[in-house]
Amino acid sequence: MCNASFQQGKLPVSSKKAIVRPLLKKQTLDQNDPSSYRPISNLSFVSKIVERVVDARQSKHIAKHNIIPVFQSAYRPFHSTETAVACVMNDLIKAVDQGHVGALMLLDLSAAFDSVDHTILNNVMQLRFGVSRQAFGWLADFLRTGHRQSELVVVSRFQ
């Protein structure tokens, strides 16, 4: 099923459906205010399986070609926020020990993933990660229909 999807260069229509449910952000927020909720999308089992296969294949490709920078901890096996913090802490201690001023600036980009420009992402996938031909076609179809044109079944307490 996954291979057929990849060969055709598109995700099956049935996998483009999601059930969206509102989840209260915090228990202390007003339950009657729609802005107190965040939408949670529940994807189909098939969609999740296809995504896992894509992830596994892409991770293998990335590891084989050593594409991710050495000090990147995200999206890598055996790397975590703890290893990243340990590396930064070590660098700061070394700088201070050498008589330099140490400073740390943190930036939360968690909301940025919802606003990634798909044209830029497609270019990065082609140029940096070497995704081409059918794989690129499949990814482009996934991005094109995965967010904007998907059929959504919305379950809301406000309807």
mmCIF file of C-alpha atoms in Angstrom:
data_model
loop_
_atom_site.group_PDB
_atom_site.id
_atom_site.type_symbol
_atom_site.label_atom_id
_atom_site.label_comp_id
_atom_site.label_asym_id
_atom_site.label_seq_id
_atom_site.Cartn_x
_atom_site.Cartn_y
_atom_site.Cartn_z
ATOM 1 C CA MET A 1 0.000 0.000 0.000
ATOM 2 C CA CYS A 2 2.804 2.412 0.900
ATOM 3 C CA ASN A 3 4.825 1.510 -2.190
ATOM 4 C CA ALA A 4 1.750 2.008 -4.402
ATOM 5 C CA SER A 5 1.282 5.460 -2.887
ATOM 6 C CA PHE A 6 4.927 6.330 -3.533
ATOM 7 C CA GLN A 7 4.878 4.970 -7.095
ATOM 8 C CA GLN A 8 1.768 7.007 -7.927
ATOM 9 C CA GLY A 9 3.355 10.071 -6.345
ATOM 10 C CA LYS A 10 0.383 10.895 -4.157
ATOM 11 C CA LEU A 11 -1.260 10.103 -0.857
ATOM 12 C CA PRO A 12 -4.553 8.170 -1.097
ATOM 13 C CA VAL A 13 -7.648 10.340 -0.794
ATOM 14 C CA SER A 14 -8.822 8.299 2.200
ATOM 15 C CA SER A 15 -5.629 9.259 4.035
ATOM 16 C CA LYS A 16 -6.281 12.959 3.564
ATOM 17 C CA LYS A 17 -9.163 12.978 6.019
ATOM 18 C CA ALA A 18 -8.865 13.987 9.643
ATOM 19 C CA ILE A 19 -11.246 14.303 12.542
ATOM 20 C CA VAL A 20 -10.595 17.608 14.290
ATOM 21 C CA ARG A 21 -11.592 17.930 17.923
ATOM 22 C CA PRO A 22 -11.210 20.947 20.197
ATOM 23 C CA LEU A 23 -8.966 20.429 23.227
ATOM 24 C CA LEU A 24 -9.006 22.889 26.105
ATOM 25 C CA LYS A 25 -5.554 24.515 26.327
ATOM 26 C CA LYS A 26 -5.663 24.825 30.135
ATOM 27 C CA GLN A 27 -8.262 23.708 32.649
ATOM 28 C CA THR A 28 -8.391 27.241 34.065
ATOM 29 C CA LEU A 29 -9.577 28.805 30.770
ATOM 30 C CA ASP A 30 -13.198 29.666 29.998
ATOM 31 C CA GLN A 31 -14.841 26.583 28.452
ATOM 32 C CA ASN A 32 -17.383 28.766 26.621
ATOM 33 C CA ASP A 33 -14.707 30.764 24.781
ATOM 34 C CA PRO A 34 -13.648 29.142 21.478
ATOM 35 C CA SER A 35 -10.183 30.746 21.758
ATOM 36 C CA SER A 36 -9.574 28.624 24.873
ATOM 37 C CA TYR A 37 -9.293 25.553 22.639
ATOM 38 C CA ARG A 38 -6.680 24.233 20.243
ATOM 39 C CA PRO A 39 -7.681 21.990 17.335
ATOM 40 C CA ILE A 40 -6.400 18.407 17.540
ATOM 41 C CA SER A 41 -6.400 16.461 14.269
ATOM 42 C CA ASN A 42 -6.862 12.707 14.435
ATOM 43 C CA LEU A 43 -5.544 11.118 11.247
ATOM 44 C CA SER A 44 -6.436 7.706 9.895
ATOM 45 C CA PHE A 45 -4.438 4.588 10.718
ATOM 46 C CA VAL A 46 -3.355 4.284 7.073
ATOM 47 C CA SER A 47 -2.101 7.867 7.028
ATOM 48 C CA LYS A 48 -0.020 7.250 10.153
ATOM 49 C CA ILE A 49 1.502 4.073 8.681
ATOM 50 C CA VAL A 50 2.427 5.854 5.436
ATOM 51 C CA GLU A 51 3.961 8.742 7.402
ATOM 52 C CA ARG A 52 6.056 6.297 9.470
ATOM 53 C CA VAL A 53 7.345 4.581 6.337
ATOM 54 C CA VAL A 54 8.226 7.977 4.802
ATOM 55 C CA ASP A 55 9.965 8.991 8.028
ATOM 56 C CA ALA A 56 11.942 5.743 8.201
ATOM 57 C CA ARG A 57 13.054 5.980 4.574
ATOM 58 C CA GLN A 58 13.948 9.641 4.814
ATOM 59 C CA SER A 59 15.841 9.104 8.080
ATOM 60 C CA LYS A 60 17.831 6.300 6.452
ATOM 61 C CA HIS A 61 18.626 8.572 3.467
ATOM 62 C CA ILE A 62 19.676 11.430 5.761
ATOM 63 C CA ALA A 63 21.915 9.166 7.866
ATOM 64 C CA LYS A 64 23.471 7.520 4.802
ATOM 65 C CA HIS A 65 24.401 10.856 3.232
ATOM 66 C CA ASN A 66 25.245 12.580 6.544
ATOM 67 C CA ILE A 67 22.991 15.544 5.745
ATOM 68 C CA ILE A 68 22.091 16.807 9.241
ATOM 69 C CA PRO A 69 24.694 19.034 10.935
ATOM 70 C CA VAL A 70 26.761 17.308 13.635
ATOM 71 C CA PHE A 71 25.456 19.469 16.474
ATOM 72 C CA GLN A 72 21.764 19.247 15.577
ATOM 73 C CA SER A 73 19.909 17.245 18.204
ATOM 74 C CA ALA A 74 16.368 17.395 16.837
ATOM 75 C CA TYR A 75 15.113 14.582 14.599
ATOM 76 C CA ARG A 76 18.110 12.349 15.295
ATOM 77 C CA PRO A 77 18.275 9.026 17.079
ATOM 78 C CA PHE A 78 20.187 9.031 20.382
ATOM 79 C CA HIS A 79 20.045 12.835 20.571
ATOM 80 C CA SER A 80 17.731 14.771 22.807
ATOM 81 C CA THR A 81 17.243 18.121 24.445
ATOM 82 C CA GLU A 82 19.406 16.808 27.285
ATOM 83 C CA THR A 83 22.370 16.227 24.958
ATOM 84 C CA ALA A 84 21.858 19.655 23.409
ATOM 85 C CA VAL A 85 21.736 21.316 26.839
ATOM 86 C CA ALA A 86 24.862 19.413 27.942
ATOM 87 C CA CYS A 87 26.713 20.601 24.816
ATOM 88 C CA VAL A 88 25.662 24.234 25.314
ATOM 89 C CA MET A 89 26.509 24.093 29.021
ATOM 90 C CA ASN A 90 29.924 22.655 28.226
ATOM 91 C CA ASP A 91 30.583 25.415 25.662
ATOM 92 C CA LEU A 92 29.550 28.120 28.149
ATOM 93 C CA ILE A 93 31.770 26.692 30.909
ATOM 94 C CA LYS A 94 34.731 26.520 28.503
ATOM 95 C CA ALA A 95 34.172 30.140 27.431
ATOM 96 C CA VAL A 96 33.991 31.394 31.031
ATOM 97 C CA ASP A 97 37.060 29.315 32.011
ATOM 98 C CA GLN A 98 38.973 31.039 29.193
ATOM 99 C CA GLY A 99 37.987 34.457 30.549
ATOM 100 C CA HIS A 100 35.299 35.158 27.950
ATOM 101 C CA VAL A 101 31.793 36.380 28.644
ATOM 102 C CA GLY A 102 29.188 33.673 28.242
ATOM 103 C CA ALA A 103 25.631 34.381 27.152
ATOM 104 C CA LEU A 104 22.677 32.251 26.171
ATOM 105 C CA MET A 105 19.691 33.294 24.105
ATOM 106 C CA LEU A 106 16.728 30.944 23.722
ATOM 107 C CA LEU A 107 14.093 31.090 21.003
ATOM 108 C CA ASP A 108 10.852 29.084 20.951
ATOM 109 C CA LEU A 109 10.028 28.131 17.369
ATOM 110 C CA SER A 110 7.317 25.594 18.187
ATOM 111 C CA ALA A 111 4.581 27.677 16.536
ATOM 112 C CA ALA A 112 6.737 28.340 13.460
ATOM 113 C CA PHE A 113 6.105 24.851 12.069
ATOM 114 C CA ASP A 114 2.497 25.781 11.324
ATOM 115 C CA SER A 115 3.624 28.656 9.111
ATOM 116 C CA VAL A 116 6.354 27.017 7.005
ATOM 117 C CA ASP A 117 6.210 28.171 3.382
ATOM 118 C CA HIS A 118 5.777 24.995 1.311
ATOM 119 C CA THR A 119 7.668 26.415 -1.679
ATOM 120 C CA ILE A 120 10.725 27.014 0.522
ATOM 121 C CA LEU A 121 10.318 23.584 2.132
ATOM 122 C CA ASN A 122 10.134 21.948 -1.325
ATOM 123 C CA ASN A 123 13.324 23.760 -2.377
ATOM 124 C CA VAL A 124 15.148 22.645 0.774
ATOM 125 C CA MET A 125 13.978 19.065 0.268
ATOM 126 C CA GLN A 126 15.314 19.096 -3.312
ATOM 127 C CA LEU A 127 18.548 21.042 -2.869
ATOM 128 C CA ARG A 128 19.717 20.068 0.615
ATOM 129 C CA PHE A 129 18.180 16.636 1.104
ATOM 130 C CA GLY A 130 18.298 15.420 -2.496
ATOM 131 C CA VAL A 131 14.634 14.445 -2.721
ATOM 132 C CA SER A 132 13.729 14.062 -6.395
ATOM 133 C CA ARG A 133 11.471 12.366 -8.940
ATOM 134 C CA GLN A 134 8.645 10.263 -7.476
ATOM 135 C CA ALA A 135 9.645 10.943 -3.873
ATOM 136 C CA PHE A 136 9.520 14.678 -4.502
ATOM 137 C CA GLY A 137 6.189 14.355 -6.313
ATOM 138 C CA TRP A 138 4.736 12.437 -3.384
ATOM 139 C CA LEU A 139 6.015 14.992 -0.870
ATOM 140 C CA ALA A 140 4.713 17.917 -2.949
ATOM 141 C CA ASP A 141 1.282 16.238 -3.160
ATOM 142 C CA PHE A 142 1.315 15.584 0.581
ATOM 143 C CA LEU A 143 2.111 19.224 1.339
ATOM 144 C CA ARG A 144 -0.323 20.551 -1.260
ATOM 145 C CA THR A 145 -3.298 18.547 -0.024
ATOM 146 C CA GLY A 146 -2.191 17.693 3.476
ATOM 147 C CA HIS A 147 -3.146 20.997 5.038
ATOM 148 C CA ARG A 148 -5.275 23.219 2.871
ATOM 149 C CA GLN A 149 -7.428 20.921 0.779
ATOM 150 C CA SER A 150 -7.919 17.975 3.127
ATOM 151 C CA GLU A 151 -11.443 16.974 3.955
ATOM 152 C CA LEU A 152 -11.894 17.625 7.647
ATOM 153 C CA VAL A 153 -14.634 16.310 9.872
ATOM 154 C CA VAL A 154 -14.908 18.873 12.636
ATOM 155 C CA VAL A 155 -16.307 17.814 15.980
ATOM 156 C CA SER A 156 -17.043 20.875 18.050
ATOM 157 C CA ARG A 157 -18.830 21.576 21.277
ATOM 158 C CA PHE A 158 -19.856 24.947 19.781
ATOM 159 C CA GLN A 159 -21.982 23.579 16.916
#
